[in-house]
Amino acid sequence: MSLGNLYIISAPSGAGKSSLINALLADLPRSTVELSISHTTRSPRPGEEHGVHYYFTSHGDFEHLISQGHFLEWAEVFGNYYGTSLPLIERSLEEGIDVFLDIDWQGARQIREKLPNVKSIFILPPSKAELENRLIGRGQDSAEVIQGRMNKAVSEMSHYNEFDYVIFNDDFDTALTELKSILIAERLKQEAQSIRHQALIAELLG
Amino acid sequence: MSLGNLYIISAPSGAGKSSLINALLADLPRSTVELSISHTTRSPRPGEEHGVHYYFTSHGDFEHLISQGHFLEWAEVFGNYYGTSLPLIERSLEEGIDVFLDIDWQGARQIREKLPNVKSIFILPPSKAELENRLIGRGQDSAEVIQGRMNKAVSEMSHYNEFDYVIFNDDFDTALTELKSILIAERLKQEAQSIRHQALIAELLG
């Protein structure tokens, strides 16, 4: 067993997942929590850096990594590959770092099958009206486009009950405290504490 | 399933358990968390109130309650009965209140057998020297008495690994935050959230 925990975090578009993850990463030391960086075969967009936003990889290299079982999960989207490197995650977990995977319910399913100890968190919006507000965005899109986003969000949300924890992102600070509480509580589980504080426990019981 | 969670909290004498419980109860609304009040056949001490510190009960009534299966756990200590009322706890849990039982590892075992969903927390001191300091107290006791307390503490601590969560009470505020985080995280579990926010979830998915 490794000392860090692996977390899947999923949400429909508009639930505020990315803001929550960014706030969490900004608040906690890099030595305690990190966001997993995916491999992809798509080209970098302006401002995107290799090793920061993605590991940019050629089609051939990606397929080689697939054949070697390198990926915890991978998918092909619009002709490009996206994947999550298992060795990179394992290294962080062994160092005691909690690792977050920002992934949809389908990726979550793949990972749960391979790593049943993964913890999963689903973020829900506080109401349908608020979700719609957030999906309307700057009001430059047609009603049809917005309805399409809404349908996609409802379809994603219908899988909320496959997750271990559910956070309603009504008040941002409350949701952030809740997210942090999950990380803190999971670190207090007896099995992890027994390993982390082995010497101290031996002294107390000696 | 009820909306409140039942917690067992155990610790050796000197770990600071009572201060942590008191701070938790002072910080959180009475509608969210409470400490279970035991029944006892011993006489009230000065300042102790019925229904606040204990439910003071006659021997005959207590034995009648035992025969009715009223107690989640009970024990006889120095000729007096002490017990935890199951119906009182169930009422609070159904109201969504988290209930804490301040109990030793033996009581914890009895409760786990009857209620496998109970969550249990063990508080440990930060070092053996610190534990000894706290057990010396005001320095009015003989070395033998202190050694007796120490042996009892070590014996209690040897059961820490039967508990779900372990908190090291080194810095009091950190330990209190950890205790609260467990309560918050357990309330975010999907099954509880699904019941608590049933109407909202139906609206979101509708």
JSON list of N, CA, C and O in Angstrom, two decimals, chain A residues 67-108:
[
{"chain": "A", "resi": 67, "resn": "SER", "atom": "N", "xyz": [0.74, -0.50, -26.02]},
{"chain": "A", "resi": 67, "resn": "SER", "atom": "CA", "xyz": [1.07, -1.93, -26.15]},
{"chain": "A", "resi": 67, "resn": "SER", "atom": "C", "xyz": [1.88, -2.43, -24.95]},
{"chain": "A", "resi": 67, "resn": "SER", "atom": "O", "xyz": [1.88, -3.61, -24.63]},
{"chain": "A", "resi": 68, "resn": "GLN", "atom": "N", "xyz": [2.57, -1.50, -24.28]},
{"chain": "A", "resi": 68, "resn": "GLN", "atom": "CA", "xyz": [3.36, -1.87, -23.10]},
{"chain": "A", "resi": 68, "resn": "GLN", "atom": "C", "xyz": [2.54, -1.82, -21.82]},
{"chain": "A", "resi": 68, "resn": "GLN", "atom": "O", "xyz": [3.09, -2.01, -20.73]},
{"chain": "A", "resi": 69, "resn": "GLY", "atom": "N", "xyz": [1.25, -1.49, -21.91]},
{"chain": "A", "resi": 69, "resn": "GLY", "atom": "CA", "xyz": [0.40, -1.41, -20.71]},
{"chain": "A", "resi": 69, "resn": "GLY", "atom": "C", "xyz": [0.74, -0.22, -19.84]},
{"chain": "A", "resi": 69, "resn": "GLY", "atom": "O", "xyz": [0.54, -0.22, -18.63]},
{"chain": "A", "resi": 70, "resn": "HIS", "atom": "N", "xyz": [1.28, 0.84, -20.47]},
{"chain": "A", "resi": 70, "resn": "HIS", "atom": "CA", "xyz": [1.74, 2.01, -19.72]},
{"chain": "A", "resi": 70, "resn": "HIS", "atom": "C", "xyz": [0.58, 2.83, -19.14]},
{"chain": "A", "resi": 70, "resn": "HIS", "atom": "O", "xyz": [0.74, 3.53, -18.14]},
{"chain": "A", "resi": 71, "resn": "PHE", "atom": "N", "xyz": [-0.60, 2.73, -19.77]},
{"chain": "A", "resi": 71, "resn": "PHE", "atom": "CA", "xyz": [-1.69, 3.65, -19.38]},
{"chain": "A", "resi": 71, "resn": "PHE", "atom": "C", "xyz": [-2.71, 3.00, -18.46]},
{"chain": "A", "resi": 71, "resn": "PHE", "atom": "O", "xyz": [-3.17, 1.88, -18.68]},
{"chain": "A", "resi": 72, "resn": "LEU", "atom": "N", "xyz": [-3.06, 3.76, -17.44]},
{"chain": "A", "resi": 72, "resn": "LEU", "atom": "CA", "xyz": [-4.11, 3.36, -16.52]},
{"chain": "A", "resi": 72, "resn": "LEU", "atom": "C", "xyz": [-5.45, 3.40, -17.25]},
{"chain": "A", "resi": 72, "resn": "LEU", "atom": "O", "xyz": [-6.31, 2.55, -17.07]},
{"chain": "A", "resi": 73, "resn": "GLU", "atom": "N", "xyz": [-5.62, 4.41, -18.09]},
{"chain": "A", "resi": 73, "resn": "GLU", "atom": "CA", "xyz": [-6.78, 4.49, -18.97]},
{"chain": "A", "resi": 73, "resn": "GLU", "atom": "C", "xyz": [-6.35, 5.34, -20.16]},
{"chain": "A", "resi": 73, "resn": "GLU", "atom": "O", "xyz": [-5.46, 6.18, -20.03]},
{"chain": "A", "resi": 74, "resn": "TRP", "atom": "N", "xyz": [-6.96, 5.09, -21.30]},
{"chain": "A", "resi": 74, "resn": "TRP", "atom": "CA", "xyz": [-6.70, 5.95, -22.46]},
{"chain": "A", "resi": 74, "resn": "TRP", "atom": "C", "xyz": [-7.94, 5.96, -23.33]},
{"chain": "A", "resi": 74, "resn": "TRP", "atom": "O", "xyz": [-8.82, 5.10, -23.21]},
{"chain": "A", "resi": 75, "resn": "ALA", "atom": "N", "xyz": [-8.05, 6.97, -24.20]},
{"chain": "A", "resi": 75, "resn": "ALA", "atom": "CA", "xyz": [-9.20, 7.10, -25.09]},
{"chain": "A", "resi": 75, "resn": "ALA", "atom": "C", "xyz": [-8.76, 7.83, -26.35]},
{"chain": "A", "resi": 75, "resn": "ALA", "atom": "O", "xyz": [-7.75, 8.55, -26.35]},
{"chain": "A", "resi": 76, "resn": "GLU", "atom": "N", "xyz": [-9.51, 7.60, -27.41]},
{"chain": "A", "resi": 76, "resn": "GLU", "atom": "CA", "xyz": [-9.25, 8.33, -28.65]},
{"chain": "A", "resi": 76, "resn": "GLU", "atom": "C", "xyz": [-10.40, 9.31, -28.84]},
{"chain": "A", "resi": 76, "resn": "GLU", "atom": "O", "xyz": [-11.57, 8.91, -28.80]},
{"chain": "A", "resi": 77, "resn": "VAL", "atom": "N", "xyz": [-10.08, 10.61, -28.98]},
{"chain": "A", "resi": 77, "resn": "VAL", "atom": "CA", "xyz": [-11.12, 11.63, -29.12]},
{"chain": "A", "resi": 77, "resn": "VAL", "atom": "C", "xyz": [-10.80, 12.46, -30.37]},
{"chain": "A", "resi": 77, "resn": "VAL", "atom": "O", "xyz": [-9.73, 13.07, -30.45]},
{"chain": "A", "resi": 78, "resn": "PHE", "atom": "N", "xyz": [-11.69, 12.49, -31.33]},
{"chain": "A", "resi": 78, "resn": "PHE", "atom": "CA", "xyz": [-11.49, 13.22, -32.59]},
{"chain": "A", "resi": 78, "resn": "PHE", "atom": "C", "xyz": [-10.13, 12.91, -33.20]},
{"chain": "A", "resi": 78, "resn": "PHE", "atom": "O", "xyz": [-9.40, 13.82, -33.62]},
{"chain": "A", "resi": 79, "resn": "GLY", "atom": "N", "xyz": [-9.76, 11.64, -33.20]},
{"chain": "A", "resi": 79, "resn": "GLY", "atom": "CA", "xyz": [-8.52, 11.22, -33.88]},
{"chain": "A", "resi": 79, "resn": "GLY", "atom": "C", "xyz": [-7.26, 11.39, -33.06]},
{"chain": "A", "resi": 79, "resn": "GLY", "atom": "O", "xyz": [-6.17, 11.04, -33.51]},
{"chain": "A", "resi": 80, "resn": "ASN", "atom": "N", "xyz": [-7.38, 11.95, -31.85]},
{"chain": "A", "resi": 80, "resn": "ASN", "atom": "CA", "xyz": [-6.19, 12.08, -30.99]},
{"chain": "A", "resi": 80, "resn": "ASN", "atom": "C", "xyz": [-6.31, 11.19, -29.77]},
{"chain": "A", "resi": 80, "resn": "ASN", "atom": "O", "xyz": [-7.40, 10.98, -29.24]},
{"chain": "A", "resi": 81, "resn": "TYR", "atom": "N", "xyz": [-5.16, 10.70, -29.32]},
{"chain": "A", "resi": 81, "resn": "TYR", "atom": "CA", "xyz": [-5.12, 9.88, -28.11]},
{"chain": "A", "resi": 81, "resn": "TYR", "atom": "C", "xyz": [-4.93, 10.76, -26.87]},
{"chain": "A", "resi": 81, "resn": "TYR", "atom": "O", "xyz": [-4.19, 11.76, -26.91]},
{"chain": "A", "resi": 82, "resn": "TYR", "atom": "N", "xyz": [-5.57, 10.34, -25.78]},
{"chain": "A", "resi": 82, "resn": "TYR", "atom": "CA", "xyz": [-5.33, 10.93, -24.46]},
{"chain": "A", "resi": 82, "resn": "TYR", "atom": "C", "xyz": [-5.17, 9.76, -23.49]},
{"chain": "A", "resi": 82, "resn": "TYR", "atom": "O", "xyz": [-5.94, 8.80, -23.55]},
{"chain": "A", "resi": 83, "resn": "GLY", "atom": "N", "xyz": [-4.19, 9.85, -22.60]},
{"chain": "A", "resi": 83, "resn": "GLY", "atom": "CA", "xyz": [-4.00, 8.72, -21.68]},
{"chain": "A", "resi": 83, "resn": "GLY", "atom": "C", "xyz": [-3.38, 9.16, -20.36]},
{"chain": "A", "resi": 83, "resn": "GLY", "atom": "O", "xyz": [-2.76, 10.22, -20.26]},
{"chain": "A", "resi": 84, "resn": "THR", "atom": "N", "xyz": [-3.54, 8.32, -19.34]},
{"chain": "A", "resi": 84, "resn": "THR", "atom": "CA", "xyz": [-3.03, 8.58, -17.99]},
{"chain": "A", "resi": 84, "resn": "THR", "atom": "C", "xyz": [-1.94, 7.56, -17.68]},
{"chain": "A", "resi": 84, "resn": "THR", "atom": "O", "xyz": [-2.20, 6.36, -17.65]},
{"chain": "A", "resi": 85, "resn": "SER", "atom": "N", "xyz": [-0.73, 8.07, -17.44]},
{"chain": "A", "resi": 85, "resn": "SER", "atom": "CA", "xyz": [0.42, 7.20, -17.22]},
{"chain": "A", "resi": 85, "resn": "SER", "atom": "C", "xyz": [0.39, 6.58, -15.82]},
{"chain": "A", "resi": 85, "resn": "SER", "atom": "O", "xyz": [0.40, 7.28, -14.81]},
{"chain": "A", "resi": 86, "resn": "LEU", "atom": "N", "xyz": [0.38, 5.25, -15.77]},
{"chain": "A", "resi": 86, "resn": "LEU", "atom": "CA", "xyz": [0.37, 4.56, -14.49]},
{"chain": "A", "resi": 86, "resn": "LEU", "atom": "C", "xyz": [1.69, 4.72, -13.73]},
{"chain": "A", "resi": 86, "resn": "LEU", "atom": "O", "xyz": [1.68, 5.04, -12.53]},
{"chain": "A", "resi": 87, "resn": "PRO", "atom": "N", "xyz": [2.87, 4.54, -14.38]},
{"chain": "A", "resi": 87, "resn": "PRO", "atom": "CA", "xyz": [4.13, 4.67, -13.61]},
{"chain": "A", "resi": 87, "resn": "PRO", "atom": "C", "xyz": [4.31, 6.04, -12.96]},
{"chain": "A", "resi": 87, "resn": "PRO", "atom": "O", "xyz": [4.80, 6.14, -11.85]},
{"chain": "A", "resi": 88, "resn": "LEU", "atom": "N", "xyz": [3.90, 7.10, -13.67]},
{"chain": "A", "resi": 88, "resn": "LEU", "atom": "CA", "xyz": [4.05, 8.44, -13.09]},
{"chain": "A", "resi": 88, "resn": "LEU", "atom": "C", "xyz": [3.20, 8.60, -11.84]},
{"chain": "A", "resi": 88, "resn": "LEU", "atom": "O", "xyz": [3.61, 9.18, -10.84]},
{"chain": "A", "resi": 89, "resn": "ILE", "atom": "N", "xyz": [1.95, 8.08, -11.90]},
{"chain": "A", "resi": 89, "resn": "ILE", "atom": "CA", "xyz": [1.06, 8.16, -10.74]},
{"chain": "A", "resi": 89, "resn": "ILE", "atom": "C", "xyz": [1.62, 7.34, -9.58]},
{"chain": "A", "resi": 89, "resn": "ILE", "atom": "O", "xyz": [1.66, 7.81, -8.44]},
{"chain": "A", "resi": 90, "resn": "GLU", "atom": "N", "xyz": [2.08, 6.14, -9.89]},
{"chain": "A", "resi": 90, "resn": "GLU", "atom": "CA", "xyz": [2.59, 5.27, -8.82]},
{"chain": "A", "resi": 90, "resn": "GLU", "atom": "C", "xyz": [3.78, 5.90, -8.10]},
{"chain": "A", "resi": 90, "resn": "GLU", "atom": "O", "xyz": [3.89, 5.79, -6.87]},
{"chain": "A", "resi": 91, "resn": "ARG", "atom": "N", "xyz": [4.62, 6.59, -8.87]},
{"chain": "A", "resi": 91, "resn": "ARG", "atom": "CA", "xyz": [5.78, 7.22, -8.24]},
{"chain": "A", "resi": 91, "resn": "ARG", "atom": "C", "xyz": [5.34, 8.28, -7.22]},
{"chain": "A", "resi": 91, "resn": "ARG", "atom": "O", "xyz": [5.84, 8.33, -6.10]},
{"chain": "A", "resi": 92, "resn": "SER", "atom": "N", "xyz": [4.35, 9.11, -7.63]},
{"chain": "A", "resi": 92, "resn": "SER", "atom": "CA", "xyz": [3.86, 10.14, -6.70]},
{"chain": "A", "resi": 92, "resn": "SER", "atom": "C", "xyz": [3.20, 9.53, -5.48]},
{"chain": "A", "resi": 92, "resn": "SER", "atom": "O", "xyz": [3.43, 9.96, -4.34]},
{"chain": "A", "resi": 93, "resn": "LEU", "atom": "N", "xyz": [2.37, 8.52, -5.69]},
{"chain": "A", "resi": 93, "resn": "LEU", "atom": "CA", "xyz": [1.67, 7.89, -4.56]},
{"chain": "A", "resi": 93, "resn": "LEU", "atom": "C", "xyz": [2.67, 7.31, -3.56]},
{"chain": "A", "resi": 93, "resn": "LEU", "atom": "O", "xyz": [2.49, 7.42, -2.35]},
{"chain": "A", "resi": 94, "resn": "GLU", "atom": "N", "xyz": [3.74, 6.70, -4.10]},
{"chain": "A", "resi": 94, "resn": "GLU", "atom": "CA", "xyz": [4.75, 6.12, -3.20]},
{"chain": "A", "resi": 94, "resn": "GLU", "atom": "C", "xyz": [5.49, 7.19, -2.39]},
{"chain": "A", "resi": 94, "resn": "GLU", "atom": "O", "xyz": [5.95, 6.93, -1.29]},
{"chain": "A", "resi": 95, "resn": "GLU", "atom": "N", "xyz": [5.57, 8.40, -2.97]},
{"chain": "A", "resi": 95, "resn": "GLU", "atom": "CA", "xyz": [6.18, 9.53, -2.24]},
{"chain": "A", "resi": 95, "resn": "GLU", "atom": "C", "xyz": [5.19, 10.14, -1.24]},
{"chain": "A", "resi": 95, "resn": "GLU", "atom": "O", "xyz": [5.51, 11.13, -0.57]},
{"chain": "A", "resi": 96, "resn": "GLY", "atom": "N", "xyz": [3.98, 9.60, -1.15]},
{"chain": "A", "resi": 96, "resn": "GLY", "atom": "CA", "xyz": [3.00, 10.10, -0.20]},
{"chain": "A", "resi": 96, "resn": "GLY", "atom": "C", "xyz": [2.16, 11.25, -0.73]},
{"chain": "A", "resi": 96, "resn": "GLY", "atom": "O", "xyz": [1.47, 11.93, 0.03]},
{"chain": "A", "resi": 97, "resn": "ILE", "atom": "N", "xyz": [2.26, 11.50, -2.03]},
{"chain": "A", "resi": 97, "resn": "ILE", "atom": "CA", "xyz": [1.49, 12.60, -2.63]},
{"chain": "A", "resi": 97, "resn": "ILE", "atom": "C", "xyz": [0.12, 12.08, -3.07]},
{"chain": "A", "resi": 97, "resn": "ILE", "atom": "O", "xyz": [0.01, 11.01, -3.67]},
{"chain": "A", "resi": 98, "resn": "ASP", "atom": "N", "xyz": [-0.94, 12.83, -2.74]},
{"chain": "A", "resi": 98, "resn": "ASP", "atom": "CA", "xyz": [-2.27, 12.51, -3.27]},
{"chain": "A", "resi": 98, "resn": "ASP", "atom": "C", "xyz": [-2.33, 12.98, -4.72]},
{"chain": "A", "resi": 98, "resn": "ASP", "atom": "O", "xyz": [-1.91, 14.09, -5.04]},
{"chain": "A", "resi": 99, "resn": "VAL", "atom": "N", "xyz": [-2.85, 12.14, -5.60]},
{"chain": "A", "resi": 99, "resn": "VAL", "atom": "CA", "xyz": [-2.90, 12.47, -7.02]},
{"chain": "A", "resi": 99, "resn": "VAL", "atom": "C", "xyz": [-4.35, 12.57, -7.47]},
{"chain": "A", "resi": 99, "resn": "VAL", "atom": "O", "xyz": [-5.16, 11.67, -7.19]},
{"chain": "A", "resi": 100, "resn": "PHE", "atom": "N", "xyz": [-4.68, 13.67, -8.14]},
{"chain": "A", "resi": 100, "resn": "PHE", "atom": "CA", "xyz": [-6.03, 13.86, -8.69]},
{"chain": "A", "resi": 100, "resn": "PHE", "atom": "C", "xyz": [-6.05, 13.57, -10.18]},
{"chain": "A", "resi": 100, "resn": "PHE", "atom": "O", "xyz": [-5.17, 14.02, -10.92]},
{"chain": "A", "resi": 101, "resn": "LEU", "atom": "N", "xyz": [-7.05, 12.82, -10.61]},
{"chain": "A", "resi": 101, "resn": "LEU", "atom": "CA", "xyz": [-7.30, 12.61, -12.04]},
{"chain": "A", "resi": 101, "resn": "LEU", "atom": "C", "xyz": [-8.59, 13.31, -12.38]},
{"chain": "A", "resi": 101, "resn": "LEU", "atom": "O", "xyz": [-9.65, 13.01, -11.80]},
{"chain": "A", "resi": 102, "resn": "ASP", "atom": "N", "xyz": [-8.50, 14.27, -13.30]},
{"chain": "A", "resi": 102, "resn": "ASP", "atom": "CA", "xyz": [-9.67, 15.00, -13.78]},
{"chain": "A", "resi": 102, "resn": "ASP", "atom": "C", "xyz": [-10.17, 14.26, -15.01]},
{"chain": "A", "resi": 102, "resn": "ASP", "atom": "O", "xyz": [-9.56, 14.34, -16.08]},
{"chain": "A", "resi": 103, "resn": "ILE", "atom": "N", "xyz": [-11.29, 13.54, -14.87]},
{"chain": "A", "resi": 103, "resn": "ILE", "atom": "CA", "xyz": [-11.64, 12.54, -15.86]},
{"chain": "A", "resi": 103, "resn": "ILE", "atom": "C", "xyz": [-13.16, 12.34, -15.87]},
{"chain": "A", "resi": 103, "resn": "ILE", "atom": "O", "xyz": [-13.83, 12.69, -14.90]},
{"chain": "A", "resi": 104, "resn": "ASP", "atom": "N", "xyz": [-13.74, 11.85, -16.96]},
{"chain": "A", "resi": 104, "resn": "ASP", "atom": "CA", "xyz": [-15.20, 11.67, -16.99]},
{"chain": "A", "resi": 104, "resn": "ASP", "atom": "C", "xyz": [-15.59, 10.30, -16.43]},
{"chain": "A", "resi": 104, "resn": "ASP", "atom": "O", "xyz": [-14.72, 9.50, -16.06]},
{"chain": "A", "resi": 105, "resn": "TRP", "atom": "N", "xyz": [-16.90, 10.05, -16.38]},
{"chain": "A", "resi": 105, "resn": "TRP", "atom": "CA", "xyz": [-17.37, 8.82, -15.72]},
{"chain": "A", "resi": 105, "resn": "TRP", "atom": "C", "xyz": [-16.88, 7.56, -16.44]},
{"chain": "A", "resi": 105, "resn": "TRP", "atom": "O", "xyz": [-16.70, 6.51, -15.81]},
{"chain": "A", "resi": 106, "resn": "GLN", "atom": "N", "xyz": [-16.64, 7.66, -17.75]},
{"chain": "A", "resi": 106, "resn": "GLN", "atom": "CA", "xyz": [-16.17, 6.48, -18.48]},
{"chain": "A", "resi": 106, "resn": "GLN", "atom": "C", "xyz": [-14.74, 6.13, -18.11]},
{"chain": "A", "resi": 106, "resn": "GLN", "atom": "O", "xyz": [-14.41, 4.97, -17.86]},
{"chain": "A", "resi": 107, "resn": "GLY", "atom": "N", "xyz": [-13.88, 7.17, -18.04]},
{"chain": "A", "resi": 107, "resn": "GLY", "atom": "CA", "xyz": [-12.52, 6.97, -17.58]},
{"chain": "A", "resi": 107, "resn": "GLY", "atom": "C", "xyz": [-12.50, 6.45, -16.14]},
{"chain": "A", "resi": 107, "resn": "GLY", "atom": "O", "xyz": [-11.71, 5.57, -15.78]},
{"chain": "A", "resi": 108, "resn": "ALA", "atom": "N", "xyz": [-13.41, 7.01, -15.33]},
{"chain": "A", "resi": 108, "resn": "ALA", "atom": "CA", "xyz": [-13.51, 6.59, -13.93]},
{"chain": "A", "resi": 108, "resn": "ALA", "atom": "C", "xyz": [-13.78, 5.10, -13.83]},
{"chain": "A", "resi": 108, "resn": "ALA", "atom": "O", "xyz": [-13.18, 4.38, -13.03]}
]
